[in-house]
XYZ file of C-alpha atoms in Angstrom:
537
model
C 70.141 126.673 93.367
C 73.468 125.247 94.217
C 73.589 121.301 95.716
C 75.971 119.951 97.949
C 76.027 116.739 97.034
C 76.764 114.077 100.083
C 80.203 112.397 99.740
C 79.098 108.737 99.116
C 76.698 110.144 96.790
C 79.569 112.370 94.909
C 80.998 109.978 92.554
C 77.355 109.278 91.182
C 76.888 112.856 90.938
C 79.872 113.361 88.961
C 79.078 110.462 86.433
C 76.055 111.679 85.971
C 77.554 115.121 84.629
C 79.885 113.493 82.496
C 77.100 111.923 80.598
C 76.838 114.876 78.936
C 79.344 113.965 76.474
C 77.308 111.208 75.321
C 76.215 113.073 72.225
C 79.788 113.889 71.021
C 80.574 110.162 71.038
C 83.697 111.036 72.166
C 86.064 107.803 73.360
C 86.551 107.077 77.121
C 89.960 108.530 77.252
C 89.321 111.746 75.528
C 85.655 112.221 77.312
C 87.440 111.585 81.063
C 90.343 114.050 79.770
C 88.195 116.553 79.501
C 85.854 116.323 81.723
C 88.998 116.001 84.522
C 90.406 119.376 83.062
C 86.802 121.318 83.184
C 85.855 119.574 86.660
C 89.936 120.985 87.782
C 89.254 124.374 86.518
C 85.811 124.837 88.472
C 87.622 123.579 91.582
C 90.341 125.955 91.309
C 88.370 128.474 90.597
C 86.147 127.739 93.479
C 89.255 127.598 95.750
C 90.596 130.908 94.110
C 86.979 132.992 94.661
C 87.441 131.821 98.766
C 91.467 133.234 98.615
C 90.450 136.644 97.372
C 87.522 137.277 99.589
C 89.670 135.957 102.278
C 92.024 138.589 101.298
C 89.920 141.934 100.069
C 92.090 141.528 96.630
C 91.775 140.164 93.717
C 95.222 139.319 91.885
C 96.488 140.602 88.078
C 96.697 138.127 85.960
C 100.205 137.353 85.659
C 100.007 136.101 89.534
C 97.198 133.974 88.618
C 97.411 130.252 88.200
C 94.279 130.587 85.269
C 93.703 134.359 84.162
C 90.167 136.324 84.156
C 89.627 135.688 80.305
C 89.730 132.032 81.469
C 88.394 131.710 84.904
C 85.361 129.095 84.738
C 83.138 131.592 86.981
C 83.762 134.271 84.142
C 82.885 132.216 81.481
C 80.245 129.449 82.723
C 76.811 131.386 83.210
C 76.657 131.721 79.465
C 79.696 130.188 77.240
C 78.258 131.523 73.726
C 77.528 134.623 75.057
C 81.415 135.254 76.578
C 82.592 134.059 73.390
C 80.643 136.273 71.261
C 81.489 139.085 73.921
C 85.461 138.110 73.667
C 85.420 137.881 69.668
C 84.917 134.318 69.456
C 81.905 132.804 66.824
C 81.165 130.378 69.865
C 82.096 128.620 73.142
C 83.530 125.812 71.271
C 85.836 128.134 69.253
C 86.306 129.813 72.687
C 87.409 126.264 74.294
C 89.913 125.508 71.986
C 91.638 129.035 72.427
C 91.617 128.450 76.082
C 92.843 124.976 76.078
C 96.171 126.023 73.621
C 96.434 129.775 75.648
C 96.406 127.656 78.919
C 98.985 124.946 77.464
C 101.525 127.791 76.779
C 101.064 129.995 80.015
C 103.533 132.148 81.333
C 102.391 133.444 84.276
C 104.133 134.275 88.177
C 102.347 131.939 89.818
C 104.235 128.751 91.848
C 102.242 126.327 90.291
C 101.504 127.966 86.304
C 104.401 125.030 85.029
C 102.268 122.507 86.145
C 98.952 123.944 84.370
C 100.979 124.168 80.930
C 101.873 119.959 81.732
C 98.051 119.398 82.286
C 97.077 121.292 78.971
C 99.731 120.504 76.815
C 99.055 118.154 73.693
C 95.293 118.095 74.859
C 93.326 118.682 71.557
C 89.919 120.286 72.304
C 87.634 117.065 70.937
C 84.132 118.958 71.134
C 82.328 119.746 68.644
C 78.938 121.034 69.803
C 77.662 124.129 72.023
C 75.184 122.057 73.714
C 77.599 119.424 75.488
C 80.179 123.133 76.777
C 76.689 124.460 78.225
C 75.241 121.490 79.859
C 78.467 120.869 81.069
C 79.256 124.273 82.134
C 75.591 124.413 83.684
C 76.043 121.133 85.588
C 79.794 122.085 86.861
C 77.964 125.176 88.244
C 75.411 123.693 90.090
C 77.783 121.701 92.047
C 79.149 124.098 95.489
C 82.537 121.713 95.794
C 83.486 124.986 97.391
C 81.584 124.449 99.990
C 82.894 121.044 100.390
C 86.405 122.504 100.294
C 86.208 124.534 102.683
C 85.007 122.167 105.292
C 87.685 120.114 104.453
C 86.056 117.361 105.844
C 86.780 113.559 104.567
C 86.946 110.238 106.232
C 88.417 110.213 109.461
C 87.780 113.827 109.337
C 90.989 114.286 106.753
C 90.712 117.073 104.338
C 87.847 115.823 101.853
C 90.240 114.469 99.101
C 87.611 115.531 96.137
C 89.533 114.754 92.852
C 91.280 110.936 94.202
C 87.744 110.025 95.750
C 85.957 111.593 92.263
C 87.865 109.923 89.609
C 88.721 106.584 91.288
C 84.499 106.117 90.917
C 84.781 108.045 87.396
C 87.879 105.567 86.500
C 86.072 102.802 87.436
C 83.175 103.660 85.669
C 84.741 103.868 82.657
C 86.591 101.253 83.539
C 84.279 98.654 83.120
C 85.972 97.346 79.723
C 89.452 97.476 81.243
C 90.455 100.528 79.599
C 91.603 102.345 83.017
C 91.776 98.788 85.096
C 94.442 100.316 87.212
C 94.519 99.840 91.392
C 93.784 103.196 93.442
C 94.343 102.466 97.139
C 91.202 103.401 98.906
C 91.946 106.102 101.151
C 91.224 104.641 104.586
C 94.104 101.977 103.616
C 96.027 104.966 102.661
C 95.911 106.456 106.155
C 96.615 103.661 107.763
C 100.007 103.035 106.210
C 101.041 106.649 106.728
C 99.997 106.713 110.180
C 102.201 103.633 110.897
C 105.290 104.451 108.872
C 104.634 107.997 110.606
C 106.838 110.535 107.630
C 108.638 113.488 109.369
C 109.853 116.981 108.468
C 112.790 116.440 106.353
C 112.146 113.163 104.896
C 111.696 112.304 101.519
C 108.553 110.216 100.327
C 108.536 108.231 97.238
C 105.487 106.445 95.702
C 106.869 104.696 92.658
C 103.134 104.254 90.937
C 101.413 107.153 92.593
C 98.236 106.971 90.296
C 96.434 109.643 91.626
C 98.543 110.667 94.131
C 96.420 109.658 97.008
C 99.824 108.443 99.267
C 101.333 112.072 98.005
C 98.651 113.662 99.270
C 98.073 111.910 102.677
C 102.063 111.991 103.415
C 101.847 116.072 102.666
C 98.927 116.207 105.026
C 100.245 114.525 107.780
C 103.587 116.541 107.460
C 102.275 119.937 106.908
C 100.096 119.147 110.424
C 103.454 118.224 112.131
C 104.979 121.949 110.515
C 101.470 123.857 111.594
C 101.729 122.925 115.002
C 105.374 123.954 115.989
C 106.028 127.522 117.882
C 107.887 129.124 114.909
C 107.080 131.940 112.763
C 104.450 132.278 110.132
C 107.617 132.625 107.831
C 109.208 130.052 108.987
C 105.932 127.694 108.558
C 105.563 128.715 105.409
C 109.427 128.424 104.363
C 108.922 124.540 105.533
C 105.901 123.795 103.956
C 107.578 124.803 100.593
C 110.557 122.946 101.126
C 108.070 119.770 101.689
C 106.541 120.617 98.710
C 109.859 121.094 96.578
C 112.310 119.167 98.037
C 110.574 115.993 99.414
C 107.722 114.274 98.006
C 108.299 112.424 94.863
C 105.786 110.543 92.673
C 105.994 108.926 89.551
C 103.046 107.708 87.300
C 103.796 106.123 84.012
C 99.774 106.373 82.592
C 99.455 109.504 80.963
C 96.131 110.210 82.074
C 96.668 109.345 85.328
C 99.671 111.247 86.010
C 97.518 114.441 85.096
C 94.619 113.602 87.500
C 97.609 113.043 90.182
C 99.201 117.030 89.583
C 95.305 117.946 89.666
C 95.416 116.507 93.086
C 98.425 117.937 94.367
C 97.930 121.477 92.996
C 94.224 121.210 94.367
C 95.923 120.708 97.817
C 97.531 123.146 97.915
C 101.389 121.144 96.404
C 101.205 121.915 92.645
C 105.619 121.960 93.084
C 105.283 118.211 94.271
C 108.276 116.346 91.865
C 105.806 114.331 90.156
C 106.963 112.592 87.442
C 105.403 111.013 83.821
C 107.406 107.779 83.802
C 108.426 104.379 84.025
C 109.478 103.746 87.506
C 110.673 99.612 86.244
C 112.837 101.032 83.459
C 116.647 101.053 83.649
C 117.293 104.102 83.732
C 114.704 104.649 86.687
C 116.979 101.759 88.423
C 119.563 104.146 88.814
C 118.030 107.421 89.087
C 116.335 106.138 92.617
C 118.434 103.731 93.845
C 119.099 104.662 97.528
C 117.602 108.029 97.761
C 114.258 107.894 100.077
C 113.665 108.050 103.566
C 110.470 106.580 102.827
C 108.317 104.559 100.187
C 104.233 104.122 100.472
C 103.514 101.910 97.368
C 100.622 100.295 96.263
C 102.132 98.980 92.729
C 100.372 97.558 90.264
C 100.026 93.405 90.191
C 99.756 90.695 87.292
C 102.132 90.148 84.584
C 103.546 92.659 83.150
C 102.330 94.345 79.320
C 105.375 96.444 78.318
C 108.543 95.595 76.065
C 111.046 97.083 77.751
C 111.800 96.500 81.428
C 114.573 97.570 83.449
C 117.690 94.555 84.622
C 116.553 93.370 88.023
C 118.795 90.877 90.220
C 115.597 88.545 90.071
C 113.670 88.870 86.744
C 110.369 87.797 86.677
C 107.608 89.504 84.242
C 105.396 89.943 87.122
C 104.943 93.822 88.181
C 104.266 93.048 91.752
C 107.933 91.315 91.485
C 109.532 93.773 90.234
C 108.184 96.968 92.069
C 109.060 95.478 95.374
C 112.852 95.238 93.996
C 112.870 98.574 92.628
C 111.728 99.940 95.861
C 113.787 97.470 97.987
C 116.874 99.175 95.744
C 115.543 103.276 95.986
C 115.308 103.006 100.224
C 118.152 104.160 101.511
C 120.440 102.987 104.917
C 117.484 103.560 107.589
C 114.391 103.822 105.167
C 111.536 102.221 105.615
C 108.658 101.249 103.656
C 104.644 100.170 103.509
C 103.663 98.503 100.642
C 100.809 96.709 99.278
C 101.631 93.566 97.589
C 99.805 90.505 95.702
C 99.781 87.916 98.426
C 100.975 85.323 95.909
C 104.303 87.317 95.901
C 104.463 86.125 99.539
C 103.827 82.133 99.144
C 104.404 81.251 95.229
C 106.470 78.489 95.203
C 108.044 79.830 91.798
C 111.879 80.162 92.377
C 112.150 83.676 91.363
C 109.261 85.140 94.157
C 111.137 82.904 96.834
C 114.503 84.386 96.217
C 112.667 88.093 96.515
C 111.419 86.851 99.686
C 114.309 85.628 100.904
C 116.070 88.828 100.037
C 113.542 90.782 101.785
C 114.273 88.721 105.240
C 117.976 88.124 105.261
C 119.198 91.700 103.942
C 116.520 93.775 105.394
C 114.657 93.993 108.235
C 110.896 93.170 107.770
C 108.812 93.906 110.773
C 105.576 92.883 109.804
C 102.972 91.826 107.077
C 99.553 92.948 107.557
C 97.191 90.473 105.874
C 94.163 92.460 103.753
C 90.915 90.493 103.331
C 89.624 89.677 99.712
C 87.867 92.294 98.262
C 89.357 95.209 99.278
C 90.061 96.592 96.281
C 86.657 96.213 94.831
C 85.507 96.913 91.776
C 89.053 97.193 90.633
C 90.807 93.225 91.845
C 89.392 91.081 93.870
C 93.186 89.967 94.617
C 94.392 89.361 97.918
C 96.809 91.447 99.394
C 98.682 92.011 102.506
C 100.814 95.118 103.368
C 104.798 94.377 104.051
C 106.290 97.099 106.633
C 110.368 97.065 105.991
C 113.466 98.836 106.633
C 116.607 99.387 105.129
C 119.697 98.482 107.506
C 121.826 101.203 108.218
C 125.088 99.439 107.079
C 126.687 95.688 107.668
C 126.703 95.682 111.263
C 122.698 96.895 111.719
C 120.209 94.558 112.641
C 118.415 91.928 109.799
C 115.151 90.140 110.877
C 114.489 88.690 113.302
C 111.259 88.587 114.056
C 108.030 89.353 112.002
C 104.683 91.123 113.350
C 102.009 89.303 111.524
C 98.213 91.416 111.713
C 95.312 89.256 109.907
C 92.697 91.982 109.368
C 89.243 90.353 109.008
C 87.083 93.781 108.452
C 87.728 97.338 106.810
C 84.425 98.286 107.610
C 83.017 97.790 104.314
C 81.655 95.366 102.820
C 83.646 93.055 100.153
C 81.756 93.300 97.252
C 81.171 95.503 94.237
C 79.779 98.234 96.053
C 81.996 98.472 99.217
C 79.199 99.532 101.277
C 79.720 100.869 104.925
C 79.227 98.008 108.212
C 78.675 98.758 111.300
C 82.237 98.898 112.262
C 82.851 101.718 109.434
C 83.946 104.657 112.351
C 86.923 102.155 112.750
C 87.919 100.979 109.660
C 86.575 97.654 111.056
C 89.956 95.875 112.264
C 92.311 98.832 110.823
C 91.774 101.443 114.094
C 93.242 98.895 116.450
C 95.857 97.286 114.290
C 97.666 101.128 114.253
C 97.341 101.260 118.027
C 98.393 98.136 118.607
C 101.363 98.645 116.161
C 104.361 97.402 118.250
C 107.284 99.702 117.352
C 108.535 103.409 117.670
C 110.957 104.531 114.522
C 113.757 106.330 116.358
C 115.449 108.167 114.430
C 119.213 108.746 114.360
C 121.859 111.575 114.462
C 123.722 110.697 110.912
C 119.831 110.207 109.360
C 117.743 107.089 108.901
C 115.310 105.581 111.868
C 115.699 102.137 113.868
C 112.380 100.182 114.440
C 112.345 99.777 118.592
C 109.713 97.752 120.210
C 107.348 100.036 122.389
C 107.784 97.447 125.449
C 110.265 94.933 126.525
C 107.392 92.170 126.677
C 106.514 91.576 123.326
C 103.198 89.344 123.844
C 101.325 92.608 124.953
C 100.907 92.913 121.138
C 99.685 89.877 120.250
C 96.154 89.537 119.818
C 93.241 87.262 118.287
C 94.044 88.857 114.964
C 97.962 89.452 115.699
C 101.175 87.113 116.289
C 104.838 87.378 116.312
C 107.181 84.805 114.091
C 110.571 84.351 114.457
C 112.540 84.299 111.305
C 114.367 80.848 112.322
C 110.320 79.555 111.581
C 110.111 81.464 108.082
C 113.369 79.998 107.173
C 111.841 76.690 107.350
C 109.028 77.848 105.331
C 110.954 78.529 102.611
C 110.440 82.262 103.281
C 106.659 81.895 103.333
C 105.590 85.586 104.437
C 101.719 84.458 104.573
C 99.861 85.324 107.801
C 97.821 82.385 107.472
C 100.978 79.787 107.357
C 101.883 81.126 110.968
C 98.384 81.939 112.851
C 98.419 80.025 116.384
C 94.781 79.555 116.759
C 92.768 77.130 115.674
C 92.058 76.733 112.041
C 88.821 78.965 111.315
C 85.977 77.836 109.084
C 86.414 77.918 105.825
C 85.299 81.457 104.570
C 83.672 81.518 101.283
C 84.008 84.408 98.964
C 81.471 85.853 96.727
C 81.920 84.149 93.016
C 83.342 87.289 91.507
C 86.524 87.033 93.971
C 87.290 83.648 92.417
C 86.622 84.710 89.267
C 89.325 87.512 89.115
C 91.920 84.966 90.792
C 91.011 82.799 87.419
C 91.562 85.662 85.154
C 94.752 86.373 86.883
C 95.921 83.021 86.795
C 94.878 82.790 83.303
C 96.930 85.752 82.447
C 100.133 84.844 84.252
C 99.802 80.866 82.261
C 99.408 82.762 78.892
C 102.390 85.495 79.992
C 104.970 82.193 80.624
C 103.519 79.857 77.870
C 104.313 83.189 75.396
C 108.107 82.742 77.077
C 108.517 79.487 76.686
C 107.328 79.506 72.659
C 109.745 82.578 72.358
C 112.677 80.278 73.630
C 111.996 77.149 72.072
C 111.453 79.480 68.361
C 115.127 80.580 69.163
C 116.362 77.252 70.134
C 117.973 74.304 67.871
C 114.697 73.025 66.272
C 117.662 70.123 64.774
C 118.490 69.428 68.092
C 114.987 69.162 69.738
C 113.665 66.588 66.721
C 116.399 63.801 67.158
């Protein structure tokens, strides 16, 4: 009999399937690969079973995404037995075919480009019956389509199944860094969107989209504003396909990663979303985004950075944090505003380089507030602090800079801070999150020639200050040195001292330890080049 399994108890589920794999000691790359691409195919076909009933048809197969020969409810109740039936010696000769027929499919179907970029250079890596039935037998047991179609998540959002899934799975495997990347948890996610509020017609860039979880909540939100107008069916659907082809953008540079993000998108329903496999801090990305978005929800990766080549930046600095808030300072353009997570060092560090970012940030845009994030959320992945900057692009010379900063310290996300992120009391809130969006301060009005303005809600501005919220004026962060730190500015009195669990302080080590090595590795490269002659007189 089918289970449902319960949505905090999903990822567990999940792991526990991909276990089966154990016996073809396959490496964690290749055994999440494929596991992704077999979990992707049972959801689709789940979704695909619903759309036919739904309709009283059931389509040929060159309007199919994945043909009959292929679809996982064809093939699943006994894979040696379809093989054998089809003219294959067994399932795993059967696999293979399907992952190279599926890699070169031609097919009517919107979204068939973006199954030939999920299958394509994937080399089937099985090599025993036993691991494609338990698998298949597992997959089947699971009734995600049951799940999908109550589209019910936190916050009562559509259940995002494959970003929720493999951030646990990625973690999981990510225990020996190999997939140490940051996935914004999803109740941060919808928080930024519902404050930078994206509108029909705008364009929404995440420059390190993982897997695609601000994509995903930005489509959502718009495709509600297109479902409720008073038009046609036609002309819903005519908008909701120019949302999906004209104006969401992601780019990924992880292989892996990138796939798992199209999975997302085509899952929900986007599978013509631009997303891109590449380097969003590489010259030629410099160019191909500068000035083009209406709006950027970010949540780049921190730490110094690991590759050779890195695109010119006005302030270079082999920190990613720096440089991902530069490219995306550079790819708003006039009236675009962003919400983006950021290290909180970036904010404070007295190096010279992070001040002059800062300082950029104030004097030639408009920041309008930095929402302070409390350690750990971002558990198990960093236990690096982080704070949210909100900014905006000036609409030319004579538009308004800073000129005052909303600062929010949130204390609670209604999970707990360690390992596990378990649920608190406050969890139906998002602890502090609920009323830091409804006491967020401005309207974006936007304008006849394009871009929005950031207008305060009331003339009296200390109606949004708070306990947990304060305004600054940028005359007091000049004499900071640009310090964009909630802490530096909060009016009331100094709290007690708030100890975090070891592991927080532990990952601030590591990271500290990583950025000494990154600069001492500089510093040996330019005194190699230098005039040794010179340097021993």
């Amino acid at each position: 009999m089918a289970t449902t399994p319960d949505f905090n108890q999903f990822g567990d589920e999940l792991w526990d399937i991909a276990n089966v794999f154990r016996d073809d000691a396959l490496h964690a790359t290749e055994r999440l690969e494929i596991f992704s691409l077999f979990l992707f195919m049972k959801l689709w076909d789940e979704m695909a079973a619903e759309e036919e009933e739904a309709r009283g048809t059931h389509l040929p197969d060159d309007q199919q995404l994945i043909p009959d020969l292929y679809r996982f409810g064809c093939w699943a109740p006994d894979p040696d037995g379809y093989a054998r039936e089809h003219g294959f010696s067994d399932s795993i000769e059967f696999c293979r075919r399907m992952f190279r027929d599926l890699a070169q499919r031609d097919s009517h179907h919107p979204t068939a480009t973006d199954v030939r970029r999920l299958f394509e250079d994937v080399l089937f890596p099985l090599r025993y019956t036993t691991t494609v039935r338990a698998l298949a037998s597992r997959l089947r047991e699971l009734n995600l389509r049951e799940i999908m179609a109550r589209g019910l998540g936190e916050q009562g959002e559509r259940y995002d199944v494959i970003g929720h899934a493999y951030e646990d799975l990625l973690r999981r495997h990510g225990q020996d860094k190999e997939f140490a990347e940051y996935f914004t948890p999803r109740h941060i996610v919808d928080r930024m969107v519902q404050i930078v509020e994206p509108g029909m017609g705008e364009t929404i860039y995440d420059p390190a989209c993982g897997t695609a979880g601000f994509i995903v909540r930005a489509f959502e939100y718009v495709r509600g504003q297109i479902d409720q107008q008073r038009v046609s069916y036609t002309e819903k659907e005519r908008r909701i396909r120019d949302l999906k082809e004209r104006h969401l953008i992601g780019v990924e540079h992880v292989p892996l990663v990138f796939k798992l993000a199209l999975m997302n998108m085509i899952l929900h329903g986007d599978g013509s979303a631009q997303l891109q496999n590449d380097d969003s801090i590489s010259n030629k990305a410099q160019d191909v985004h500068k000035g083009k978005y209406d709006i950027i929800l970010a949540n780049p990766p921190f730490g110094p950075t690991k590759q050779e080549r890195i695109g010119d930046f006005e302030y270079h600095i082999k920190l990613y944090e720096a440089l991902f808030i530069q490219h995306m300072m550079n790819a708003l353009r006039p009236g675009g505003r962003a919400a983006v997570v950021v290290k909180e060092g970036l904010l404070f560090d007295s190096k010279g380089m992070l001040r002059k970012i800062c300082r950029r940030l104030v004097e030639e845009f408009e920041l309008l507030a930095v929402l302070s994030l409390p350690n750990g959320v971002f558990n198990p992945y960093s236990g690096a602090k982080t704070s949210v900057v909100v900014f905006r692009r000036p609409l030319g010379k004579d538009d308004i800079r800073t000129s005052r900063v909303w600062f929010y310290g949130v204390d609670s996300d209604g999970r707990d801070l360690g390992a596990t992120r378990r649920p608190l009391p406050d969890f139906d809130t998002d602890g502090d999150l609920e009323h830091m969006v409804l006491l967020w301060p401005y309207n974006w009005v936007h304008q006849r020639d394009g871009g929005v303005r950031a207008i305060p809600k009331a003339d009296d501005l200390a109606q949004f200050e708070s306990q947990t919220s304060w305004w600054v004026t940028v005359e007091q962060i000049r004499e900071t040195n640009y310090n964009l730190t909630a802490g530096r500015y909060c009016p009331h009195e100094a709290e007690t001292v708030d100890y975090q669990p070891p592991e927080v302080y532990i990952n601030r080590l590591l990271e500290l330890e990583d950025e000494i090595t990154s600069e001492l590795r500089d510093l040996l490269l330019m005194v190699s080049h230098g005039d040794t002659g010179e340097m021993s007189q």
